[in-house]
Amino acid sequence: MTPLLAVRGLTVRYGPPGRGRPAVDGADLTIDAGEIVAVVGESGSGKSTLAHALAGLLPATARVTGGVVTFGGERVDGLRERAWRRLRGRRIAFVPQDPGTALNPLMTVRAQLAEALRLTGTPRPGEDALEEALGRVGIPDPAAVLCRYPHQLSGGFRQRVLLGMALAGRPALLIADEPTSALDTTVQKTVLDLVQKVAARDGTSVLLITHDLGVAADRADRVAVMTEGRVVEEGPAEQVLGSPQAAYTRLLLRSAPQPLTGPAPAPGEPLLVVRDLRKVYPGGTVAVESASFTLDRSGTLGLVGASGSGKSTIARVVTGLVEPTSGSVLLDGAPVRAGRVQFVAQNPYASLDPLMSVGRIVAEPLRALRAGTRAERRERVRRLLEDVGLPPEVARRRPSALSGGQRQRVAIARALAPSPDVIVLDEPVSALDTVTQAQILALLRRLQDKHGMAYLLISHDLAVVAAAAGRLAVMRDGRIVESGPTAGVLAAPEAPFTRELLAAIPGGGRGG
Amino acid sequence: MTFVRRLGVVPSALVLLAATAAALAPALFSPADPLRGDLTQRLLPPGATHPFGTDELGRDVFARVVHGSAPSLQAAVIAVGVAVLAGSVIGLVAGTARGRLDGLVMRAVEVLLAVPSFLLILVVVAVLGPGTREVALAVGVSAAAVFSRVMRAEVVRVRGSGYVEAAAVCGTGRATVLLTHVLPNAAGPVAALATLELGNAVLTVAAVSFLGFGAPPPAPEWGSLVAAGRPFLASAWWLTTVPGLVIAAVALAVNHLGHVLRTRSETR
Amino acid sequence: MTRFVARRLTQAAAVVLAAYTLTFAAFYLLPADPVRIMIGPENGVDEARVAALRAEYGLDRPAIERYLDGLLGALHGDFGTSFQTGRGVGSTIAEAAPRTLALAGGALLLAIPLGFLIAWWAAHTRRVWLRRLLGALPGLSLSVPTFWLGLVLLQTFSFGLPLFPARAEDGPAGLVLPAVTLAVPSSAFVAQVLLERLTVEMRQPYVDTARAKGASRARAVTAHALRNAAMPALTMTALLVGWLVSGSVVVETVFARNGLGRLVESAVTTRDLPMLQALVVVTTAVVTLLTLAVDLAHPLVDPRLRERAA
């Protein structure tokens, strides 16, 4: 049987030939009719360029420089724009990454859906055709949704509308580029369930691009792993994820956060005590309501919750960036003194001054505390960089010359500089790829063993918290709804919200 | 993109270099006196002895263009200097003060921006009187509003950035944060705007001088040179065309270099 | 919605009032005496003549009284009498306005379609050299001095090839060259802003979505990207009108046309302060009203603003 889509040695370059590595470098891929194939890779692996190339949607700066692509037995590489237009929408459909920006904000759902139907061969789509298209993607009240503008819909509904438009022409192949990575975990699950259901019903093949191994494991028949523009491994999902052959696949699997094992840490000596914290922002928004928790000396407390749950406000109060409305934050029974609590922020691209050298950035807390002479500070910076696994010559570079993981190491070195008692880590790895994420989490553990400071780890990702924190607290709507030793909470969650969070973690098994 | 840009950089730099050199040492380029004419040599077209021709009093146009570059460029540079300085101070104060002072200052800036800038310049010229320095000041004042707005936006942006937050957690003082983080990072976009404004200022200064509000005759200024050639539009084309081309070349060179600098700082 | 309109109207009124106050302060409150500004520093000062002039224009009255009187008059369309001609400033402006409106209107009629065409074409074409050429065009046109462009056009099309009259005061033929002169930088302005927005919008995922549905590139640009890019361009049109008044100062001088621009030029030359003040206030009012109209039109185009305004 000829496969629906066969890619052999596809190479895509940005910019002039001969300069740099191609974005997609001799990729091979096969999709049979009715199959769901996941392409897994990190940012920069070329997976998104591959998806755009297969839909004929490469930007003007990119060119296909080699390889053969056949679709339904016919060659489609090197097709002219006019020929692509006959394929797109009718035979090959595409769902882009971020549903927030993938719909035209100035047009109603009706206008955009009608355009999709017109372009795929329904000259004058009637009301029933429009409503049917939305009904097929599980929208309960199509007539009402048709009149809405994109901003009036939730992220999940927007993604359904996009899916409805993509499926309007009954395509043979649906290419979905990270369709759910911008959505909350619980919404992600419902959208992926829908994709799977529709594919099974219509016999549509799906090419699912994702960075998440768990998503691939749950949804795909076959998995291809991409790194540096190459497909390093391809095969049935159970085989690729169960007994991986390529070194990179094994690294990726090993890097997925694993819950801490071993007995729960015994309650230690309380270091940071937060009591009845309440924060009301001007305008009346209550961000945090009567939050109390204790962080033990040399311990790690994970604070987990969805965006807007108030966990970042707690980080800002503990670090002294924001004054609480009421309640107390005590370190060793006294108000926090300068330098005792340090901070590592989520985005390593924003938290380092782009004009300063790494050496000056790391020395900033030392200068603020007027610690040591210039030479002593330079020596201290060298040792700090060594501590976080960076070579000493990095001190002279600017942040723009570093990768995301290296930048986060610099931010950690800066936080370590005044030998603090507590470091607040606000989503320290959420902007990083899986492999880098595992390296940073390992580094944080090693530093804690060596220097003995306590961590307050804040994350939306239960898996990350479970991998790093001995105790955890779950936040929702500004309140702490559950707390205790991590292993205990995961084994027997009490709050319904905690159970919901646990169930939505991808990689738990095949959905449907 | 890069190739075409680089292709334009060299001629642009050469034009700018020549204009600056002419402003600093005009005698080096043209030994002829820009003010004294030879009445036997009136209205000669461009040729070997007079590369840009002569005017109705027999003065060498090339000498007049060369000697005109000092007042013309000076006025543009002073104008941008005034705009950057005044605008930055206003924007910095508004951006750091926030609250009521910020609101008040920005309302005033809004009013200045609502008046068409060329009219604003002419209002200032009407109050101060004509002259090269007066025109420079007028152009600077009218451009200051834009700079203050950009500076304020930058200060607000940098103050909300992750690294300023990190500095606060480190215990760095407010003044130190302002000097080491806010100012250097806000300066980039302001400098980029300044290069773009310089090209604009060359053109605006020339236009005001063309209208007759620059230095009084017989002093050569690029704009007034073009104006002086108007009666001979039909008979002596070089009197208007050549000085105009010089203005266009300099404005184009400055704008092009400014554009290249801006894209480079943005992609970095 | 009504509260939103009312608030914006108050803001616009405040801006015009501030422009009036600002010019009043610049002309009558600064240390420089308006009569001395008027006579000019180069002329010798005859104290008796200064005193007579002060009395004649009522400048010996207290400033606050003059300010309020002037304001009240301006609200009724009475901007006082010209220092220079002794005629009413209001009627002089009303007489000159139609000629400048014709010039500015002609320039806009040329500039807006041309600017849109350049930006649309540059965004749509896949030919790299053509895109670069079209993209470089606005910057090039904006580097050419307007007064010089006008002179070159006169030289070429009136003296070289006698196609258009050199000094035609009225009539459509005399309007062509001035309108083209004014339209060149204006269209560059429109093209620049629009192309910048279009380039941003073309990278938005919704353009990919449209093309994935099977839409052509031309359709993706026109029906999707252009619609989203048009609003900033619309805002800029209001500013452009203010710029056209400024540009008409130069263009009307070059082509010896009478109009508002010439009035500005002669008011500055003769230091006719009441005339200059009225011209500034009227232009600012027009620009502010246009900006207001565009702001109020935004919610009609953008459904997201409709809810915020409500």
mmCIF file with all atom_site columns, C-alpha atoms in Angstrom, chain B residues 55-164:
data_model
loop_
_atom_site.group_PDB
_atom_site.id
_atom_site.type_symbol
_atom_site.label_atom_id
_atom_site.label_alt_id
_atom_site.label_comp_id
_atom_site.label_asym_id
_atom_site.label_entity_id
_atom_site.label_seq_id
_atom_site.pdbx_PDB_ins_code
_atom_site.Cartn_x
_atom_site.Cartn_y
_atom_site.Cartn_z
_atom_site.occupancy
_atom_site.B_iso_or_equiv
_atom_site.pdbx_formal_charge
_atom_site.auth_seq_id
_atom_site.auth_comp_id
_atom_site.auth_asym_id
_atom_site.auth_atom_id
_atom_site.pdbx_PDB_model_num
ATOM 1   C CA . ASP B 1 55  ? 25.325 82.816 -9.681  1.00 0.00 ? 55  ASP B CA 1
ATOM 2   C CA . GLU B 1 56  ? 23.949 86.165 -10.831 1.00 0.00 ? 56  GLU B CA 1
ATOM 3   C CA . LEU B 1 57  ? 26.719 88.034 -8.999  1.00 0.00 ? 57  LEU B CA 1
ATOM 4   C CA . GLY B 1 58  ? 29.423 85.775 -10.410 1.00 0.00 ? 58  GLY B CA 1
ATOM 5   C CA . ARG B 1 59  ? 29.991 83.948 -7.121  1.00 0.00 ? 59  ARG B CA 1
ATOM 6   C CA . ASP B 1 60  ? 31.216 80.359 -7.260  1.00 0.00 ? 60  ASP B CA 1
ATOM 7   C CA . VAL B 1 61  ? 28.270 78.078 -6.344  1.00 0.00 ? 61  VAL B CA 1
ATOM 8   C CA . PHE B 1 62  ? 30.587 75.259 -5.288  1.00 0.00 ? 62  PHE B CA 1
ATOM 9   C CA . ALA B 1 63  ? 32.267 77.580 -2.768  1.00 0.00 ? 63  ALA B CA 1
ATOM 10  C CA . ARG B 1 64  ? 28.877 78.700 -1.501  1.00 0.00 ? 64  ARG B CA 1
ATOM 11  C CA . VAL B 1 65  ? 27.659 75.107 -1.085  1.00 0.00 ? 65  VAL B CA 1
ATOM 12  C CA . VAL B 1 66  ? 30.884 74.116 0.702   1.00 0.00 ? 66  VAL B CA 1
ATOM 13  C CA . HIS B 1 67  ? 30.766 77.117 3.029   1.00 0.00 ? 67  HIS B CA 1
ATOM 14  C CA . GLY B 1 68  ? 27.040 76.593 3.548   1.00 0.00 ? 68  GLY B CA 1
ATOM 15  C CA . SER B 1 69  ? 27.553 73.159 5.018   1.00 0.00 ? 69  SER B CA 1
ATOM 16  C CA . ALA B 1 70  ? 28.837 74.499 8.357   1.00 0.00 ? 70  ALA B CA 1
ATOM 17  C CA . PRO B 1 71  ? 25.732 76.527 9.319   1.00 0.00 ? 71  PRO B CA 1
ATOM 18  C CA . SER B 1 72  ? 23.354 73.952 7.785   1.00 0.00 ? 72  SER B CA 1
ATOM 19  C CA . LEU B 1 73  ? 24.835 70.929 9.551   1.00 0.00 ? 73  LEU B CA 1
ATOM 20  C CA . GLN B 1 74  ? 25.496 72.845 12.757  1.00 0.00 ? 74  GLN B CA 1
ATOM 21  C CA . ALA B 1 75  ? 21.850 73.841 12.978  1.00 0.00 ? 75  ALA B CA 1
ATOM 22  C CA . ALA B 1 76  ? 20.717 70.242 12.443  1.00 0.00 ? 76  ALA B CA 1
ATOM 23  C CA . VAL B 1 77  ? 23.131 68.868 15.042  1.00 0.00 ? 77  VAL B CA 1
ATOM 24  C CA . ILE B 1 78  ? 22.214 71.540 17.614  1.00 0.00 ? 78  ILE B CA 1
ATOM 25  C CA . ALA B 1 79  ? 18.522 70.875 16.962  1.00 0.00 ? 79  ALA B CA 1
ATOM 26  C CA . VAL B 1 80  ? 18.903 67.156 17.613  1.00 0.00 ? 80  VAL B CA 1
ATOM 27  C CA . GLY B 1 81  ? 21.063 67.877 20.660  1.00 0.00 ? 81  GLY B CA 1
ATOM 28  C CA . VAL B 1 82  ? 18.414 70.162 22.126  1.00 0.00 ? 82  VAL B CA 1
ATOM 29  C CA . ALA B 1 83  ? 15.670 67.641 21.358  1.00 0.00 ? 83  ALA B CA 1
ATOM 30  C CA . VAL B 1 84  ? 17.559 64.687 22.881  1.00 0.00 ? 84  VAL B CA 1
ATOM 31  C CA . LEU B 1 85  ? 18.624 66.575 25.967  1.00 0.00 ? 85  LEU B CA 1
ATOM 32  C CA . ALA B 1 86  ? 15.333 68.307 26.757  1.00 0.00 ? 86  ALA B CA 1
ATOM 33  C CA . GLY B 1 87  ? 13.237 65.322 25.731  1.00 0.00 ? 87  GLY B CA 1
ATOM 34  C CA . SER B 1 88  ? 15.298 62.839 27.733  1.00 0.00 ? 88  SER B CA 1
ATOM 35  C CA . VAL B 1 89  ? 15.221 64.905 30.902  1.00 0.00 ? 89  VAL B CA 1
ATOM 36  C CA . ILE B 1 90  ? 11.464 65.419 30.651  1.00 0.00 ? 90  ILE B CA 1
ATOM 37  C CA . GLY B 1 91  ? 10.850 61.754 29.838  1.00 0.00 ? 91  GLY B CA 1
ATOM 38  C CA . LEU B 1 92  ? 13.166 60.556 32.590  1.00 0.00 ? 92  LEU B CA 1
ATOM 39  C CA . VAL B 1 93  ? 11.484 62.742 35.207  1.00 0.00 ? 93  VAL B CA 1
ATOM 40  C CA . ALA B 1 94  ? 8.000  61.685 34.069  1.00 0.00 ? 94  ALA B CA 1
ATOM 41  C CA . GLY B 1 95  ? 8.930  58.016 33.887  1.00 0.00 ? 95  GLY B CA 1
ATOM 42  C CA . THR B 1 96  ? 10.586 57.889 37.307  1.00 0.00 ? 96  THR B CA 1
ATOM 43  C CA . ALA B 1 97  ? 8.124  60.136 39.128  1.00 0.00 ? 97  ALA B CA 1
ATOM 44  C CA . ARG B 1 98  ? 4.957  58.370 37.866  1.00 0.00 ? 98  ARG B CA 1
ATOM 45  C CA . GLY B 1 99  ? 1.690  59.521 39.396  1.00 0.00 ? 99  GLY B CA 1
ATOM 46  C CA . ARG B 1 100 ? 0.390  63.064 39.100  1.00 0.00 ? 100 ARG B CA 1
ATOM 47  C CA . LEU B 1 101 ? 3.579  64.744 37.843  1.00 0.00 ? 101 LEU B CA 1
ATOM 48  C CA . ASP B 1 102 ? 3.853  62.124 35.112  1.00 0.00 ? 102 ASP B CA 1
ATOM 49  C CA . GLY B 1 103 ? 0.253  62.721 34.050  1.00 0.00 ? 103 GLY B CA 1
ATOM 50  C CA . LEU B 1 104 ? 0.727  66.469 33.938  1.00 0.00 ? 104 LEU B CA 1
ATOM 51  C CA . VAL B 1 105 ? 3.968  66.355 31.952  1.00 0.00 ? 105 VAL B CA 1
ATOM 52  C CA . MET B 1 106 ? 2.595  63.865 29.453  1.00 0.00 ? 106 MET B CA 1
ATOM 53  C CA . ARG B 1 107 ? -0.563 65.943 28.893  1.00 0.00 ? 107 ARG B CA 1
ATOM 54  C CA . ALA B 1 108 ? 1.647  68.908 28.050  1.00 0.00 ? 108 ALA B CA 1
ATOM 55  C CA . VAL B 1 109 ? 3.650  66.744 25.640  1.00 0.00 ? 109 VAL B CA 1
ATOM 56  C CA . GLU B 1 110 ? 0.391  65.632 24.030  1.00 0.00 ? 110 GLU B CA 1
ATOM 57  C CA . VAL B 1 111 ? -0.546 69.260 23.340  1.00 0.00 ? 111 VAL B CA 1
ATOM 58  C CA . LEU B 1 112 ? 2.852  69.899 21.745  1.00 0.00 ? 112 LEU B CA 1
ATOM 59  C CA . LEU B 1 113 ? 2.367  66.834 19.555  1.00 0.00 ? 113 LEU B CA 1
ATOM 60  C CA . ALA B 1 114 ? -1.104 67.983 18.485  1.00 0.00 ? 114 ALA B CA 1
ATOM 61  C CA . VAL B 1 115 ? 0.323  71.174 16.939  1.00 0.00 ? 115 VAL B CA 1
ATOM 62  C CA . PRO B 1 116 ? 1.800  70.344 13.500  1.00 0.00 ? 116 PRO B CA 1
ATOM 63  C CA . SER B 1 117 ? 5.553  70.435 14.091  1.00 0.00 ? 117 SER B CA 1
ATOM 64  C CA . PHE B 1 118 ? 6.447  72.789 11.236  1.00 0.00 ? 118 PHE B CA 1
ATOM 65  C CA . LEU B 1 119 ? 3.941  75.351 12.559  1.00 0.00 ? 119 LEU B CA 1
ATOM 66  C CA . LEU B 1 120 ? 5.423  74.996 16.033  1.00 0.00 ? 120 LEU B CA 1
ATOM 67  C CA . ILE B 1 121 ? 8.870  75.682 14.588  1.00 0.00 ? 121 ILE B CA 1
ATOM 68  C CA . LEU B 1 122 ? 7.607  78.794 12.813  1.00 0.00 ? 122 LEU B CA 1
ATOM 69  C CA . VAL B 1 123 ? 5.933  80.007 16.021  1.00 0.00 ? 123 VAL B CA 1
ATOM 70  C CA . VAL B 1 124 ? 9.252  79.757 17.861  1.00 0.00 ? 124 VAL B CA 1
ATOM 71  C CA . VAL B 1 125 ? 11.027 81.491 14.955  1.00 0.00 ? 125 VAL B CA 1
ATOM 72  C CA . ALA B 1 126 ? 8.425  84.277 15.070  1.00 0.00 ? 126 ALA B CA 1
ATOM 73  C CA . VAL B 1 127 ? 9.151  84.810 18.757  1.00 0.00 ? 127 VAL B CA 1
ATOM 74  C CA . LEU B 1 128 ? 12.940 84.506 18.589  1.00 0.00 ? 128 LEU B CA 1
ATOM 75  C CA . GLY B 1 129 ? 13.479 86.127 15.192  1.00 0.00 ? 129 GLY B CA 1
ATOM 76  C CA . PRO B 1 130 ? 15.368 84.676 12.211  1.00 0.00 ? 130 PRO B CA 1
ATOM 77  C CA . GLY B 1 131 ? 18.916 83.263 12.367  1.00 0.00 ? 131 GLY B CA 1
ATOM 78  C CA . THR B 1 132 ? 20.735 79.941 12.227  1.00 0.00 ? 132 THR B CA 1
ATOM 79  C CA . ARG B 1 133 ? 20.824 79.423 15.988  1.00 0.00 ? 133 ARG B CA 1
ATOM 80  C CA . GLU B 1 134 ? 17.196 80.462 16.408  1.00 0.00 ? 134 GLU B CA 1
ATOM 81  C CA . VAL B 1 135 ? 16.102 77.975 13.740  1.00 0.00 ? 135 VAL B CA 1
ATOM 82  C CA . ALA B 1 136 ? 18.156 75.219 15.392  1.00 0.00 ? 136 ALA B CA 1
ATOM 83  C CA . LEU B 1 137 ? 16.505 75.930 18.718  1.00 0.00 ? 137 LEU B CA 1
ATOM 84  C CA . ALA B 1 138 ? 13.044 75.987 17.146  1.00 0.00 ? 138 ALA B CA 1
ATOM 85  C CA . VAL B 1 139 ? 13.548 72.645 15.388  1.00 0.00 ? 139 VAL B CA 1
ATOM 86  C CA . GLY B 1 140 ? 14.947 71.163 18.600  1.00 0.00 ? 140 GLY B CA 1
ATOM 87  C CA . VAL B 1 141 ? 12.037 72.345 20.740  1.00 0.00 ? 141 VAL B CA 1
ATOM 88  C CA . SER B 1 142 ? 9.478  70.954 18.344  1.00 0.00 ? 142 SER B CA 1
ATOM 89  C CA . ALA B 1 143 ? 11.178 67.543 18.244  1.00 0.00 ? 143 ALA B CA 1
ATOM 90  C CA . ALA B 1 144 ? 11.693 67.368 22.022  1.00 0.00 ? 144 ALA B CA 1
ATOM 91  C CA . ALA B 1 145 ? 8.112  66.195 22.607  1.00 0.00 ? 145 ALA B CA 1
ATOM 92  C CA . VAL B 1 146 ? 8.675  63.000 20.619  1.00 0.00 ? 146 VAL B CA 1
ATOM 93  C CA . PHE B 1 147 ? 11.899 62.271 22.480  1.00 0.00 ? 147 PHE B CA 1
ATOM 94  C CA . SER B 1 148 ? 10.310 62.795 25.872  1.00 0.00 ? 148 SER B CA 1
ATOM 95  C CA . ARG B 1 149 ? 7.567  60.365 24.950  1.00 0.00 ? 149 ARG B CA 1
ATOM 96  C CA . VAL B 1 150 ? 10.011 57.679 23.789  1.00 0.00 ? 150 VAL B CA 1
ATOM 97  C CA . MET B 1 151 ? 12.253 58.197 26.821  1.00 0.00 ? 151 MET B CA 1
ATOM 98  C CA . ARG B 1 152 ? 9.337  57.908 29.205  1.00 0.00 ? 152 ARG B CA 1
ATOM 99  C CA . ALA B 1 153 ? 8.061  54.725 27.529  1.00 0.00 ? 153 ALA B CA 1
ATOM 100 C CA . GLU B 1 154 ? 11.559 53.231 27.717  1.00 0.00 ? 154 GLU B CA 1
ATOM 101 C CA . VAL B 1 155 ? 12.001 54.150 31.380  1.00 0.00 ? 155 VAL B CA 1
ATOM 102 C CA . VAL B 1 156 ? 8.653  52.594 32.227  1.00 0.00 ? 156 VAL B CA 1
ATOM 103 C CA . ARG B 1 157 ? 9.511  49.475 30.202  1.00 0.00 ? 157 ARG B CA 1
ATOM 104 C CA . VAL B 1 158 ? 12.950 49.016 31.775  1.00 0.00 ? 158 VAL B CA 1
ATOM 105 C CA . ARG B 1 159 ? 11.629 49.694 35.272  1.00 0.00 ? 159 ARG B CA 1
ATOM 106 C CA . GLY B 1 160 ? 9.169  46.860 34.858  1.00 0.00 ? 160 GLY B CA 1
ATOM 107 C CA . SER B 1 161 ? 11.781 44.477 33.458  1.00 0.00 ? 161 SER B CA 1
ATOM 108 C CA . GLY B 1 162 ? 12.992 41.314 35.133  1.00 0.00 ? 162 GLY B CA 1
ATOM 109 C CA . TYR B 1 163 ? 16.517 42.584 35.695  1.00 0.00 ? 163 TYR B CA 1
ATOM 110 C CA . VAL B 1 164 ? 15.400 45.706 37.546  1.00 0.00 ? 164 VAL B CA 1
#
